[in-house]
Short mmCIF file of C-alpha atoms in Angstrom, two decimals:
data_model
loop_
_atom_site.label_atom_id
_atom_site.label_comp_id
_atom_site.label_asym_id
_atom_site.label_seq_id
_atom_site.Cartn_x
_atom_site.Cartn_y
_atom_site.Cartn_z
CA UNK A 481 81.79 -71.03 -171.64
CA UNK A 482 81.53 -74.55 -171.22
CA UNK A 483 81.92 -75.95 -174.82
CA UNK A 484 81.27 -79.41 -176.06
CA UNK A 485 82.29 -78.66 -179.81
CA UNK A 486 82.67 -76.16 -182.27
CA UNK A 487 82.64 -77.48 -186.06
CA UNK A 488 81.58 -76.63 -189.48
CA UNK A 489 79.10 -78.62 -191.47
CA UNK A 490 75.51 -77.99 -193.15
CA UNK A 491 72.58 -77.13 -191.14
CA UNK A 492 70.55 -80.46 -191.04
CA UNK A 493 67.15 -79.05 -190.28
CA UNK A 494 64.84 -75.82 -190.24
CA UNK A 495 64.77 -72.96 -192.50
CA UNK A 496 68.38 -72.96 -193.59
CA UNK A 497 68.58 -76.82 -194.02
CA UNK A 498 71.51 -77.65 -196.39
CA UNK A 499 73.49 -74.43 -195.90
CA UNK A 500 76.86 -73.97 -194.44
CA UNK A 501 76.78 -73.25 -190.75
CA UNK A 502 79.28 -73.40 -187.90
CA UNK A 503 77.87 -75.10 -184.98
CA UNK A 504 78.78 -74.15 -181.19
CA UNK A 505 77.57 -76.80 -178.97
CA UNK A 506 77.42 -75.92 -175.11
CA UNK A 507 77.56 -78.20 -172.24
CA UNK A 508 74.68 -79.27 -170.07
CA UNK A 509 70.84 -79.57 -170.26
CA UNK A 510 68.07 -79.19 -167.89
CA UNK A 511 65.85 -81.97 -169.26
CA UNK A 512 66.37 -85.54 -170.47
CA UNK A 513 64.61 -86.61 -173.47
CA UNK A 514 63.93 -90.29 -174.29
CA UNK A 515 65.13 -89.73 -177.87
CA UNK A 516 67.98 -87.55 -177.13
CA UNK A 517 70.75 -87.69 -179.83
CA UNK A 518 73.51 -85.73 -178.17
CA UNK A 519 73.78 -87.43 -174.56
CA UNK A 520 77.39 -86.57 -174.77
CA UNK A 521 76.64 -83.24 -174.00
CA UNK A 522 75.41 -83.49 -170.48
CA UNK A 523 76.01 -85.57 -167.43
CA UNK A 524 78.98 -86.55 -165.35
CA UNK A 525 80.59 -88.34 -168.18
CA UNK A 526 80.40 -85.37 -170.46
CA UNK A 527 83.66 -84.01 -171.72
CA UNK A 528 83.77 -80.06 -172.20
CA UNK A 529 86.30 -77.34 -172.50
CA UNK A 530 86.10 -74.23 -170.58
CA UNK A 531 86.82 -71.22 -173.01
CA UNK A 532 86.50 -67.51 -172.76
CA UNK A 533 84.21 -65.75 -175.06
CA UNK A 534 87.06 -64.37 -177.07
CA UNK A 535 88.51 -67.77 -177.59
CA UNK A 536 85.05 -69.09 -178.76
CA UNK A 537 84.92 -66.09 -181.05
CA UNK A 538 88.20 -66.51 -182.50
CA UNK A 539 87.48 -70.33 -183.26
CA UNK A 540 84.10 -69.44 -184.81
CA UNK A 541 85.76 -66.60 -187.19
CA UNK A 542 88.29 -68.91 -188.21
CA UNK A 543 85.79 -71.17 -189.78
CA UNK A 544 84.49 -68.46 -192.01
CA UNK A 545 80.99 -69.29 -191.98
CA UNK A 546 78.53 -66.47 -191.41
CA UNK A 547 75.51 -68.57 -190.27
CA UNK A 548 76.07 -69.83 -186.69
CA UNK A 549 73.89 -72.21 -184.73
CA UNK A 550 74.38 -72.14 -181.01
CA UNK A 551 72.98 -75.39 -179.55
CA UNK A 552 73.48 -77.91 -176.84
CA UNK A 553 72.28 -79.48 -174.39
CA UNK A 554 70.46 -76.32 -173.55
CA UNK A 555 72.41 -73.06 -174.66
CA UNK A 556 70.40 -70.94 -172.41
CA UNK A 557 71.60 -72.37 -169.44
CA UNK A 558 74.87 -70.14 -170.23
CA UNK A 559 72.73 -67.25 -171.58
CA UNK A 560 74.75 -64.36 -170.30
CA UNK A 561 77.98 -65.76 -172.16
CA UNK A 562 75.87 -66.38 -175.16
CA UNK A 563 74.78 -62.77 -175.42
CA UNK A 564 78.41 -61.69 -174.97
CA UNK A 565 79.48 -63.95 -177.76
CA UNK A 566 76.79 -62.67 -180.13
CA UNK A 567 77.75 -59.10 -179.34
CA UNK A 568 81.42 -59.87 -179.67
CA UNK A 569 81.06 -61.67 -182.98
CA UNK A 570 78.73 -59.15 -184.37
CA UNK A 571 81.25 -56.26 -183.51
CA UNK A 572 83.73 -58.28 -185.56
CA UNK A 573 81.32 -58.89 -188.63
CA UNK A 574 77.76 -57.52 -188.80
CA UNK A 575 76.68 -60.26 -191.35
CA UNK A 576 76.81 -63.03 -188.75
CA UNK A 577 73.08 -64.70 -188.52
CA UNK A 578 72.64 -66.64 -185.39
CA UNK A 579 70.07 -69.48 -184.43
CA UNK A 580 69.86 -70.43 -180.92
CA UNK A 581 68.40 -73.88 -180.50
CA UNK A 582 66.61 -74.24 -177.39
CA UNK A 583 64.62 -77.02 -175.75
CA UNK A 584 61.46 -75.01 -174.97
CA UNK A 585 61.91 -74.84 -171.33
CA UNK A 586 63.53 -71.36 -170.66
CA UNK A 587 62.18 -68.00 -172.29
CA UNK A 588 65.33 -65.99 -173.45
CA UNK A 589 65.66 -62.69 -171.81
CA UNK A 590 67.25 -60.88 -174.92
CA UNK A 591 66.70 -59.99 -178.43
CA UNK A 592 69.12 -58.97 -181.33
CA UNK A 593 68.35 -58.15 -185.01
CA UNK A 594 70.55 -60.85 -185.80
CA UNK A 595 69.24 -63.61 -183.62
CA UNK A 596 66.41 -65.98 -184.01
CA UNK A 597 65.13 -68.99 -182.03
CA UNK A 598 64.42 -72.58 -182.77
CA UNK A 599 62.15 -73.68 -179.93
CA UNK A 600 61.17 -77.35 -179.27
CA UNK A 601 57.99 -78.45 -178.03
CA UNK A 602 58.48 -82.04 -176.50
CA UNK A 603 55.72 -84.14 -176.96
CA UNK A 604 54.56 -87.23 -175.03
CA UNK A 605 56.97 -89.56 -176.24
CA UNK A 606 59.96 -87.42 -175.08
CA UNK A 607 58.79 -88.08 -171.52
CA UNK A 608 59.67 -84.36 -170.97
CA UNK A 609 56.42 -82.35 -171.97
CA UNK A 610 55.79 -81.43 -168.20
CA UNK A 611 58.86 -79.19 -168.70
CA UNK A 612 57.70 -77.25 -171.53
CA UNK A 613 57.15 -73.40 -171.30
CA UNK A 614 53.87 -72.57 -173.13
CA UNK A 615 54.99 -68.99 -173.21
CA UNK A 616 57.33 -69.85 -176.15
CA UNK A 617 54.14 -69.54 -178.32
CA UNK A 618 53.75 -65.84 -176.90
CA UNK A 619 57.19 -64.69 -177.36
CA UNK A 620 58.20 -66.44 -180.74
CA UNK A 621 58.52 -64.03 -183.66
CA UNK A 622 57.82 -64.39 -187.37
CA UNK A 623 61.48 -65.49 -187.67
CA UNK A 624 61.41 -68.18 -185.00
CA UNK A 625 60.59 -71.70 -185.43
CA UNK A 626 58.82 -74.02 -183.05
CA UNK A 627 59.69 -77.70 -183.78
CA UNK A 628 57.61 -80.58 -182.79
CA UNK A 629 59.66 -84.08 -182.95
CA UNK A 630 56.95 -86.92 -183.06
CA UNK A 631 57.44 -90.56 -182.36
CA UNK A 632 53.76 -91.73 -182.39
CA UNK A 633 50.08 -90.91 -183.55
CA UNK A 634 49.54 -89.55 -180.01
CA UNK A 635 52.45 -86.98 -180.40
CA UNK A 636 50.83 -85.85 -183.52
CA UNK A 637 47.41 -85.25 -181.60
CA UNK A 638 49.41 -83.58 -179.05
CA UNK A 639 50.89 -81.20 -181.48
CA UNK A 640 47.66 -80.43 -183.10
CA UNK A 641 46.06 -79.72 -179.91
CA UNK A 642 48.78 -77.49 -178.62
CA UNK A 643 49.05 -75.44 -182.04
CA UNK A 644 45.19 -74.98 -181.99
CA UNK A 645 45.20 -73.88 -178.28
CA UNK A 646 48.05 -71.57 -178.44
CA UNK A 647 48.13 -69.74 -181.77
CA UNK A 648 51.48 -68.07 -182.85
CA UNK A 649 53.25 -66.27 -185.64
CA UNK A 650 56.28 -68.56 -185.27
CA UNK A 651 57.02 -71.04 -188.08
CA UNK A 652 55.66 -74.79 -187.10
CA UNK A 653 57.88 -77.55 -188.11
CA UNK A 654 57.28 -81.16 -187.52
CA UNK A 655 59.73 -84.16 -187.93
CA UNK A 656 59.94 -87.87 -187.07
CA UNK A 657 61.77 -89.46 -184.36
CA UNK A 658 64.31 -91.80 -186.11
CA UNK A 659 62.88 -95.44 -186.26
CA UNK A 660 59.78 -94.78 -184.30
CA UNK A 661 57.29 -93.28 -186.98
CA UNK A 662 57.08 -93.45 -190.64
CA UNK A 663 57.53 -90.01 -192.50
CA UNK A 664 54.55 -90.93 -194.86
CA UNK A 665 52.32 -91.27 -191.87
CA UNK A 666 53.01 -87.76 -190.58
CA UNK A 667 52.36 -86.28 -194.24
CA UNK A 668 48.98 -88.49 -194.16
CA UNK A 669 48.07 -86.83 -190.68
CA UNK A 670 48.89 -83.37 -191.97
CA UNK A 671 46.44 -84.00 -194.96
CA UNK A 672 43.73 -85.60 -192.79
CA UNK A 673 43.62 -82.52 -190.51
CA UNK A 674 44.47 -79.93 -193.15
CA UNK A 675 47.48 -78.47 -191.12
CA UNK A 676 48.18 -75.89 -193.76
CA UNK A 677 50.82 -73.97 -191.71
CA UNK A 678 52.72 -76.94 -190.39
CA UNK A 679 55.97 -77.89 -192.32
CA UNK A 680 57.35 -81.30 -192.41
CA UNK A 681 61.06 -82.05 -192.46
CA UNK A 682 63.48 -84.73 -192.37
CA UNK A 683 66.79 -84.30 -190.74
CA UNK A 684 69.97 -84.53 -193.02
#
């Protein structure tokens, strides 16, 4: 596996926000979002370490958290290794719970009882909306999250149009691009359009 970093922290967003989590950040990404906050995970200047699945599993096991987030970059670019890692760790401890944070361009080819997905939908200001795979709305389950990161009223309109056009059983989250839109304006928008099944979040 091409690994950028493995570390323990709290989860900063989503359904387990604030809970201790081990993060595995994998190298490389297939899109370039305007507001990316992990540009060190891709490109020619990115520094990564080649590790075997067993080596990665050993580090994760040593950190002691049973909640694991696999992120990037785009972790599904290394999907086969991710599957092997999940299966290896699950053999070691069936209590492991895996969240795979993916950028919304790749449909995963696998499912496990202890795996769920956070799919991004990139709106207009990301400059990557054309890369989105609408099938995420079909394949996402009730455990999965679909996350909209918005930076403008146009992004909010995009979100509302997409969730209306593509109904899903997944949980819908919305959060602001830091410094580009006020949190209160997103909440006002949710109230104006009665977005009962959208959950606002701030990253911590």
